[in-house]
Amino acid sequence: MSKLTNRDALKKVRESYKKAFDAEKRKIFVCAGNGCIASGSIQVYDKLAEIIKSKNVGCSLELKEEPGHPAGLKKGGCPGFCNQSVLVLVEPEGWLYTKVKPEDAEDIVEQTIKNGKPVERLAYKAPDGKLILKKDEIPFYKKQQRIVLDHCGKINAESIKEYLAVEGYSAFEKVLFDMTPEAVCKEVTDSNLRGRGGAGFPAGQKWGDTLKAQGSPKYIVCNGDEGDPGAFMDQSVMEGIPHQMIEGMLIAARAIGAEQGYIYVRAEYPNAVARLRKAIEQAEEFGLLGDNILGTGFNFHLTIYRGAGAFVCGEGSALMGSIEGRRGMPRVKRYRSTERGLYEKPTVLNNVETYANVPLIINRGANWYKGIGPASSPGTKTFALTGKIENTGLIEVPMGTKLREIIFDIGGGIRDGKKFKAVQIGGPSGGCLTEADLDMPLDFDSVPKAGAIIGSGGLVVMDETNCMIEIARFFVDFTKRESCGKCTPCREGTLRMLEILERIVNGAGKDGDIETLGELAVTISQAALCGLGKTAPNPILSTLKRFRNEYEDHIYKHKCTAGECQKLKTLYIDPQNCAGCGACAKACPVGAISQQDKVLEGKKKAYYVLDEKKCIKCFACKEKCKFDAVKEEA
Amino acid sequence: MSVPAFDPGVVDDVIKVWGAKSGSIIPILQGVQEKYNYLPPETFPCVAQKLGVSEARVYGVATFYENFSLQPKGKFIIKVCDGTACHVRKSLPNLEKFRKELGLSEKKITTDDLSFTVQTVACLGACSLAPAFMVQGGIPDKVYANVTPDQIPGVLDELRAKL
C-alpha cells in the first residue's frame, strides 16, 4: 500500500474496501479478545483456517482490494459474552456460536461456510434449556445498546482495511478538511461527552481549554492504564477496535493542534499493546499517521508507552510523570494539565473509551449523541460485569440504565441460586451498592449521591457468601500497596486502616475500631494529595454505611454471617464420618485433635475430636481428611 | 540455570528507538528486564551514564514500579491474578497451591534453580473467566482461565517439560 496523499485517494480506497467487504456475503468472526484467547480461540481460528486452506473452500482469510471469495474468516474483537467463550459470530445472520472448540471447526466449515446453515448444537443454551441461535435474541444482549462497541467483534480487529470498509477514518477526514479546530471543540462540547475515565469531566471543555492555552508543542495522551482490578473495558476497545480509538486521538490532535501523542498502556495487556502497535503501523503505512497527513501539512505521531505496574499512574499527573521517565508520583495541581501537562506543555489527557466515542459524535452529530441516555450524562457506558453473576463479560448500555436491569436482565441474576448482596462499582476508588440502589439510574450524577462512583466501569457482583469487611480489606490492602508514598495521609493512613480491618477479619476486632476507622477514613479523604488517597477510604465508608451490622457482628459476636472469614469459623469433627485414621491429628500443629476411647457401632477405630479452644483455625486437618469428617460452622 | 553476563548493547538498542533522554528510562529498564528477567546491578551505572542522569534517579524509578525486579527471577513467571473478580471467585487457594507445590512463600517467590517465580498481580483483565493466572516465559504469554487448585500440578508438569 502506498501512502494516501489526498482526500480523493482516501475516499477511493475506502470505496474499494467497502466493495470487497460487502462482497463477502458471509463473515465468520472468531473472538480474539483476551478472554477468548485464554479459552483457546486462536486454536479455533487456526483449525478453521487450516481446513479452509486444505479443502480449498471459497473463503478468504484477508480482505483484498478486489472482491474475492463469497465468505471471509476473521479474528474479531470481543462480542462481550465472555463466560460463553470461545465465541464465533456469523454475519449477516447474527448467529452466535458459544463454547466453540477446535473439534467444531469441521462442522462450521461444512455447514456454515459451505452451505450457509447454522451449526445448531453450538447455539447458546439458556438456563431453561432453550437454544438461542441469534445473538440479538439472547437476554444478555437484549437491553444493551452497542454504539461505541458496534464494530467490536464485527470487523477484523487487526485490519485497517476493514475499519475503512465500515466508514473508518471518515470522521477524521471531515475534521481535517471541513472543520476548524474551534468547530471540533464546539461539537464535542455540545455533545456533552463526559470523560469515561471515571470523574466524568466534560471532554469538550478540556479540549477547548487546551486549544486556547499558550505554549507549544501540545500533546495528546491516552490513558489506557486501566489498573482497576475487575475492569477490562478499555482493554477490549484497544484489542477490538484500536483504529476507532486512534481516530479519536487524531481528531483531538487536530482540534488542539498537537503533533505528538502517547498511548499509555498497562504492561499486563500484551495483546492490547500488540494490536495497537499493528494498528499504528498500518495507519502510518496508509499515511493517516505521520507527516503531512493526506497532503494537508498536518503532522501527528503516536507512541505507545508501556506502564510498569503502578496503579497510581492512572492519575493524570502521575501518568505524565511516568512518560517523562520519573517515578509516577502525582503533583500538586497548581495548574490544570490543559495548561501545563506533559513536559509542562498544554496536554489533553483522556481515557480510551472517551476517544473511541469521538468519531461517532463527529459523524452523527452532537444532537444524536445527546439523544442517548440522560441529558446531563449522555451516551452509553461500557461496563465489565463480573463476580458471582450468571453472565459475565463486557457490556454497553445507555447511561442511566438501572442496576437491576444490568444484574438481572443482562447478567442473568446471581449464580448457583444464591442471593444478591452488593455490587462493587468503580474499583478501589468506588463503593458498594446494595438492594436499595437497584433502581437507581447509573450515570455520573446519580451514583455519587449513593456514595460511590461510576469510575472506569468495573462492576463486581457479590452474593450472600461474600463478607463485605473482607472486600473492604481487600481494596484497602490494594491501595496501601499502590500508594506512591509521597503524602503522609495516604502512606500512613491506608496502613492503619488496613491493620484495623485485618484485625477485624481475623476475629480480633476491638471496641472503638469502627469509630477509629470512620475518623481515619474522613481525614484521609480530605487530606490526601491525589485521587488515589482521597478515594482509598471509599470502600470502608460505603460498607460502614450499609453493612455496619456486619462490622459489629465481627467485633462483638465473633461471627462472620457470610461465612467467609476463616478465623471466625468453628471446626469440628463429625464422628459419623470419622474413620479414625488419625491423619487430622498428625496434621494439627498445636495438638488440638485427640482420639476418643469410644468406638462407634459399625466402625473399626475410635473417632477423633477437636478441642475448639486450642484450635488456631489453620484448616490443616480439613485438608488432610479424606472422609469429609472435618466440618466448619460459620 | 545461571544468569548471563550483562550486555550494555541491550541499552543501546532501546536508545536507538527512544533516544538518549530521561524519558527513555522506563523503556530501557523494560528492555533489560525482558532479556534477563530482572535488572542486574550493572544496569544502573550503565543507564545513568548513557542518559546523563544520576544513578539514584534510575534506581528510584526501578524500585518504584512493581514490574521491575532487582532479584533474578525464574524462567517462568507465574502471575496469579488477585483482582476483585478473581478474589471473590477464590484465587487465593490457587496461589497457595502454587506456593506449596514449588516450596515458595510470600517472601520467597523464586525457586532456587531459577525455574519458577510465583507472584500476585492486581488484574489481568480476564475477569469474566475468573480465577485466572498468567504464565510468562513461554512464547507467547499464556493466560489460564477458570482454574481450580487441583489443575495446578498438571500445569506445572506441562511447564517443567519445557524447561
mmCIF file of C-alpha atoms in Angstrom, chain A residues 289-509:
data_model
loop_
_atom_site.group_PDB
_atom_site.id
_atom_site.type_symbol
_atom_site.label_atom_id
_atom_site.label_comp_id
_atom_site.label_asym_id
_atom_site.label_seq_id
_atom_site.Cartn_x
_atom_site.Cartn_y
_atom_site.Cartn_z
ATOM 1 C CA LEU A 289 -0.418 9.000 10.841
ATOM 2 C CA GLY A 290 2.944 10.660 10.375
ATOM 3 C CA ASP A 291 3.984 13.756 8.460
ATOM 4 C CA ASN A 292 1.829 15.715 6.014
ATOM 5 C CA ILE A 293 -1.279 13.610 6.549
ATOM 6 C CA LEU A 294 -3.351 13.346 3.350
ATOM 7 C CA GLY A 295 -1.351 16.188 1.872
ATOM 8 C CA THR A 296 -2.708 18.788 4.299
ATOM 9 C CA GLY A 297 0.530 19.579 6.101
ATOM 10 C CA PHE A 298 -0.914 18.240 9.348
ATOM 11 C CA ASN A 299 1.518 16.009 11.244
ATOM 12 C CA PHE A 300 0.740 13.586 14.043
ATOM 13 C CA HIS A 301 2.889 10.846 15.551
ATOM 14 C CA LEU A 302 1.767 8.252 18.055
ATOM 15 C CA THR A 303 3.974 6.402 20.536
ATOM 16 C CA ILE A 304 2.944 3.518 22.763
ATOM 17 C CA TYR A 305 4.278 3.805 26.272
ATOM 18 C CA ARG A 306 4.032 0.637 28.318
ATOM 19 C CA GLY A 307 3.324 1.109 32.001
ATOM 20 C CA ALA A 308 5.479 -0.651 34.567
ATOM 21 C CA GLY A 309 2.920 -1.671 37.135
ATOM 22 C CA ALA A 310 1.790 1.258 39.269
ATOM 23 C CA PHE A 311 -1.925 1.825 39.881
ATOM 24 C CA VAL A 312 -1.277 5.462 40.799
ATOM 25 C CA CYS A 313 -0.224 6.084 37.179
ATOM 26 C CA GLY A 314 -3.899 6.098 36.269
ATOM 27 C CA GLU A 315 -3.893 9.527 37.937
ATOM 28 C CA GLY A 316 -3.170 12.184 35.334
ATOM 29 C CA SER A 317 -0.106 13.922 36.729
ATOM 30 C CA ALA A 318 1.465 10.619 37.827
ATOM 31 C CA LEU A 319 0.869 9.154 34.376
ATOM 32 C CA MET A 320 2.578 12.104 32.732
ATOM 33 C CA GLY A 321 5.441 11.871 35.199
ATOM 34 C CA SER A 322 5.851 8.256 34.202
ATOM 35 C CA ILE A 323 6.047 9.158 30.496
ATOM 36 C CA GLU A 324 8.716 11.700 31.391
ATOM 37 C CA GLY A 325 10.742 8.862 32.934
ATOM 38 C CA ARG A 326 10.179 9.662 36.581
ATOM 39 C CA ARG A 327 8.570 7.896 39.492
ATOM 40 C CA GLY A 328 4.825 8.022 38.937
ATOM 41 C CA MET A 329 4.066 10.426 41.755
ATOM 42 C CA PRO A 330 1.171 12.872 41.492
ATOM 43 C CA ARG A 331 1.943 16.568 41.544
ATOM 44 C CA VAL A 332 0.154 19.250 43.479
ATOM 45 C CA LYS A 333 -2.184 20.688 40.889
ATOM 46 C CA ARG A 334 -1.447 24.371 40.698
ATOM 47 C CA TYR A 335 -2.228 24.263 37.009
ATOM 48 C CA ARG A 336 -4.537 22.080 35.002
ATOM 49 C CA SER A 337 -2.860 19.727 32.560
ATOM 50 C CA THR A 338 -4.655 21.633 29.816
ATOM 51 C CA GLU A 339 -2.235 24.462 30.609
ATOM 52 C CA ARG A 340 0.817 22.599 31.879
ATOM 53 C CA GLY A 341 0.685 18.871 31.457
ATOM 54 C CA LEU A 342 3.230 16.582 29.868
ATOM 55 C CA TYR A 343 6.683 18.227 29.901
ATOM 56 C CA GLU A 344 4.902 21.302 31.310
ATOM 57 C CA LYS A 345 3.106 21.811 27.996
ATOM 58 C CA PRO A 346 -0.640 22.014 27.269
ATOM 59 C CA THR A 347 -1.971 18.465 27.174
ATOM 60 C CA VAL A 348 -5.257 16.722 26.542
ATOM 61 C CA LEU A 349 -5.437 13.548 28.593
ATOM 62 C CA ASN A 350 -8.470 11.347 28.002
ATOM 63 C CA ASN A 351 -9.344 7.760 28.566
ATOM 64 C CA VAL A 352 -9.578 5.048 25.873
ATOM 65 C CA GLU A 353 -13.367 4.915 25.803
ATOM 66 C CA THR A 354 -13.645 8.708 25.615
ATOM 67 C CA TYR A 355 -11.556 8.796 22.438
ATOM 68 C CA ALA A 356 -13.495 5.868 20.974
ATOM 69 C CA ASN A 357 -16.719 7.914 21.350
ATOM 70 C CA VAL A 358 -15.404 10.878 19.380
ATOM 71 C CA PRO A 359 -15.641 9.573 15.776
ATOM 72 C CA LEU A 360 -19.323 8.742 16.383
ATOM 73 C CA ILE A 361 -20.058 12.241 17.653
ATOM 74 C CA ILE A 362 -18.344 13.872 14.671
ATOM 75 C CA ASN A 363 -20.056 11.601 12.159
ATOM 76 C CA ARG A 364 -23.559 11.649 13.575
ATOM 77 C CA GLY A 365 -23.545 14.976 15.376
ATOM 78 C CA ALA A 366 -23.871 16.247 18.917
ATOM 79 C CA ASN A 367 -27.673 16.173 18.835
ATOM 80 C CA TRP A 368 -27.786 12.499 18.002
ATOM 81 C CA TYR A 369 -25.390 11.798 20.856
ATOM 82 C CA LYS A 370 -27.391 13.818 23.346
ATOM 83 C CA GLY A 371 -30.450 11.765 22.457
ATOM 84 C CA ILE A 372 -28.950 8.704 24.160
ATOM 85 C CA GLY A 373 -29.270 8.464 27.930
ATOM 86 C CA PRO A 374 -29.923 11.376 30.319
ATOM 87 C CA ALA A 375 -29.087 14.911 29.152
ATOM 88 C CA SER A 376 -26.610 15.522 31.981
ATOM 89 C CA SER A 377 -24.515 12.458 31.116
ATOM 90 C CA PRO A 378 -25.414 11.404 27.601
ATOM 91 C CA GLY A 379 -24.162 8.473 25.587
ATOM 92 C CA THR A 380 -23.501 4.918 26.582
ATOM 93 C CA LYS A 381 -21.146 3.367 29.093
ATOM 94 C CA THR A 382 -19.252 0.135 28.843
ATOM 95 C CA PHE A 383 -19.032 -1.941 31.977
ATOM 96 C CA ALA A 384 -17.055 -5.020 32.882
ATOM 97 C CA LEU A 385 -19.644 -7.215 34.537
ATOM 98 C CA THR A 386 -18.049 -9.870 36.721
ATOM 99 C CA GLY A 387 -18.242 -11.678 40.022
ATOM 100 C CA LYS A 388 -20.953 -14.011 41.271
ATOM 101 C CA ILE A 389 -23.223 -13.487 38.332
ATOM 102 C CA GLU A 390 -24.566 -15.876 35.712
ATOM 103 C CA ASN A 391 -23.444 -13.971 32.589
ATOM 104 C CA THR A 392 -20.099 -12.239 32.887
ATOM 105 C CA GLY A 393 -18.497 -10.079 30.258
ATOM 106 C CA LEU A 394 -18.262 -6.766 28.522
ATOM 107 C CA ILE A 395 -21.483 -4.800 28.202
ATOM 108 C CA GLU A 396 -22.518 -1.450 26.788
ATOM 109 C CA VAL A 397 -25.727 0.229 27.943
ATOM 110 C CA PRO A 398 -27.159 3.742 27.693
ATOM 111 C CA MET A 399 -26.137 5.913 30.636
ATOM 112 C CA GLY A 400 -28.881 5.894 33.208
ATOM 113 C CA THR A 401 -29.672 2.193 32.863
ATOM 114 C CA LYS A 402 -30.765 0.772 36.189
ATOM 115 C CA LEU A 403 -28.578 -1.568 38.148
ATOM 116 C CA ARG A 404 -31.452 -4.041 38.351
ATOM 117 C CA GLU A 405 -31.581 -4.334 34.565
ATOM 118 C CA ILE A 406 -27.848 -4.880 34.389
ATOM 119 C CA ILE A 407 -27.670 -7.509 37.087
ATOM 120 C CA PHE A 408 -30.856 -9.443 36.483
ATOM 121 C CA ASP A 409 -31.757 -8.942 32.823
ATOM 122 C CA ILE A 410 -28.347 -8.698 31.216
ATOM 123 C CA GLY A 411 -26.367 -10.522 33.874
ATOM 124 C CA GLY A 412 -28.995 -13.230 34.279
ATOM 125 C CA GLY A 413 -29.024 -12.942 38.077
ATOM 126 C CA ILE A 414 -26.842 -14.470 40.739
ATOM 127 C CA ARG A 415 -25.033 -17.769 40.231
ATOM 128 C CA ASP A 416 -25.917 -21.042 41.892
ATOM 129 C CA GLY A 417 -29.293 -19.736 43.091
ATOM 130 C CA LYS A 418 -27.680 -17.528 45.720
ATOM 131 C CA LYS A 419 -28.998 -14.183 46.912
ATOM 132 C CA PHE A 420 -27.750 -10.819 45.660
ATOM 133 C CA LYS A 421 -25.889 -8.895 48.306
ATOM 134 C CA ALA A 422 -23.961 -5.995 46.809
ATOM 135 C CA VAL A 423 -22.116 -4.765 43.787
ATOM 136 C CA GLN A 424 -18.750 -3.063 43.991
ATOM 137 C CA ILE A 425 -18.658 -0.269 41.440
ATOM 138 C CA GLY A 426 -15.681 1.808 40.377
ATOM 139 C CA GLY A 427 -12.948 -0.429 41.785
ATOM 140 C CA PRO A 428 -10.863 0.530 44.822
ATOM 141 C CA SER A 429 -11.918 4.172 44.468
ATOM 142 C CA GLY A 430 -15.582 3.300 44.369
ATOM 143 C CA GLY A 431 -18.094 1.896 46.754
ATOM 144 C CA CYS A 432 -20.756 -0.728 47.245
ATOM 145 C CA LEU A 433 -24.307 -0.514 46.058
ATOM 146 C CA THR A 434 -26.955 -2.756 47.548
ATOM 147 C CA GLU A 435 -30.514 -3.986 47.120
ATOM 148 C CA ALA A 436 -31.758 -0.465 47.948
ATOM 149 C CA ASP A 437 -29.852 1.003 44.988
ATOM 150 C CA LEU A 438 -31.107 -1.444 42.386
ATOM 151 C CA ASP A 439 -33.478 1.073 40.824
ATOM 152 C CA MET A 440 -31.011 3.929 40.766
ATOM 153 C CA PRO A 441 -30.002 5.026 37.241
ATOM 154 C CA LEU A 442 -26.294 4.584 36.623
ATOM 155 C CA ASP A 443 -24.908 7.925 35.498
ATOM 156 C CA PHE A 444 -22.220 10.390 36.560
ATOM 157 C CA ASP A 445 -24.587 12.376 38.769
ATOM 158 C CA SER A 446 -26.773 9.745 40.452
ATOM 159 C CA VAL A 447 -24.106 7.267 41.536
ATOM 160 C CA PRO A 448 -22.061 9.767 43.627
ATOM 161 C CA LYS A 449 -25.211 10.585 45.571
ATOM 162 C CA ALA A 450 -25.188 6.992 46.793
ATOM 163 C CA GLY A 451 -21.565 7.346 47.930
ATOM 164 C CA ALA A 452 -19.995 5.516 45.002
ATOM 165 C CA ILE A 453 -18.625 6.438 41.590
ATOM 166 C CA ILE A 454 -19.024 5.004 38.108
ATOM 167 C CA GLY A 455 -15.250 5.049 37.859
ATOM 168 C CA SER A 456 -13.855 3.339 34.832
ATOM 169 C CA GLY A 457 -16.756 0.901 34.878
ATOM 170 C CA GLY A 458 -15.948 -2.249 36.792
ATOM 171 C CA LEU A 459 -18.993 -3.984 38.281
ATOM 172 C CA VAL A 460 -18.173 -6.855 40.603
ATOM 173 C CA VAL A 461 -21.281 -8.587 41.867
ATOM 174 C CA MET A 462 -21.269 -10.246 45.266
ATOM 175 C CA ASP A 463 -23.620 -12.752 46.829
ATOM 176 C CA GLU A 464 -24.512 -13.681 50.388
ATOM 177 C CA THR A 465 -21.328 -15.712 50.833
ATOM 178 C CA ASN A 466 -19.087 -12.662 50.384
ATOM 179 C CA CYS A 467 -18.052 -10.837 53.527
ATOM 180 C CA MET A 468 -18.183 -7.085 52.971
ATOM 181 C CA ILE A 469 -15.452 -6.371 55.504
ATOM 182 C CA GLU A 470 -13.175 -8.802 53.717
ATOM 183 C CA ILE A 471 -13.917 -6.889 50.484
ATOM 184 C CA ALA A 472 -13.100 -3.570 52.161
ATOM 185 C CA ARG A 473 -9.893 -5.158 53.494
ATOM 186 C CA PHE A 474 -9.060 -6.400 50.017
ATOM 187 C CA PHE A 475 -9.368 -2.919 48.491
ATOM 188 C CA VAL A 476 -7.514 -1.130 51.261
ATOM 189 C CA ASP A 477 -4.743 -3.721 51.014
ATOM 190 C CA PHE A 478 -4.594 -2.887 47.308
ATOM 191 C CA THR A 479 -4.462 0.895 47.756
ATOM 192 C CA LYS A 480 -1.935 0.549 50.578
ATOM 193 C CA ARG A 481 0.383 -1.395 48.284
ATOM 194 C CA GLU A 482 -0.211 1.012 45.419
ATOM 195 C CA SER A 483 0.181 4.214 47.409
ATOM 196 C CA CYS A 484 3.162 6.077 45.974
ATOM 197 C CA GLY A 485 4.174 7.203 49.457
ATOM 198 C CA LYS A 486 4.544 10.880 48.668
ATOM 199 C CA CYS A 487 1.945 12.208 51.119
ATOM 200 C CA THR A 488 1.592 11.062 54.713
ATOM 201 C CA PRO A 489 -2.204 10.716 54.974
ATOM 202 C CA CYS A 490 -2.212 8.139 52.214
ATOM 203 C CA ARG A 491 1.056 6.385 53.059
ATOM 204 C CA GLU A 492 0.425 6.012 56.790
ATOM 205 C CA GLY A 493 -3.343 6.226 56.818
ATOM 206 C CA THR A 494 -4.040 3.351 54.469
ATOM 207 C CA LEU A 495 -1.678 1.193 56.517
ATOM 208 C CA ARG A 496 -3.503 1.997 59.757
ATOM 209 C CA MET A 497 -6.899 1.316 58.177
ATOM 210 C CA LEU A 498 -5.617 -1.991 56.852
ATOM 211 C CA GLU A 499 -4.293 -3.034 60.263
ATOM 212 C CA ILE A 500 -7.704 -2.479 61.824
ATOM 213 C CA LEU A 501 -9.560 -4.302 59.032
ATOM 214 C CA GLU A 502 -7.143 -7.231 59.235
ATOM 215 C CA ARG A 503 -7.715 -7.482 62.951
ATOM 216 C CA ILE A 504 -11.470 -7.497 62.444
ATOM 217 C CA VAL A 505 -11.497 -10.254 59.827
ATOM 218 C CA ASN A 506 -9.118 -12.277 61.985
ATOM 219 C CA GLY A 507 -11.537 -12.153 64.865
ATOM 220 C CA ALA A 508 -9.518 -9.723 66.984
ATOM 221 C CA GLY A 509 -11.580 -6.591 66.452
#
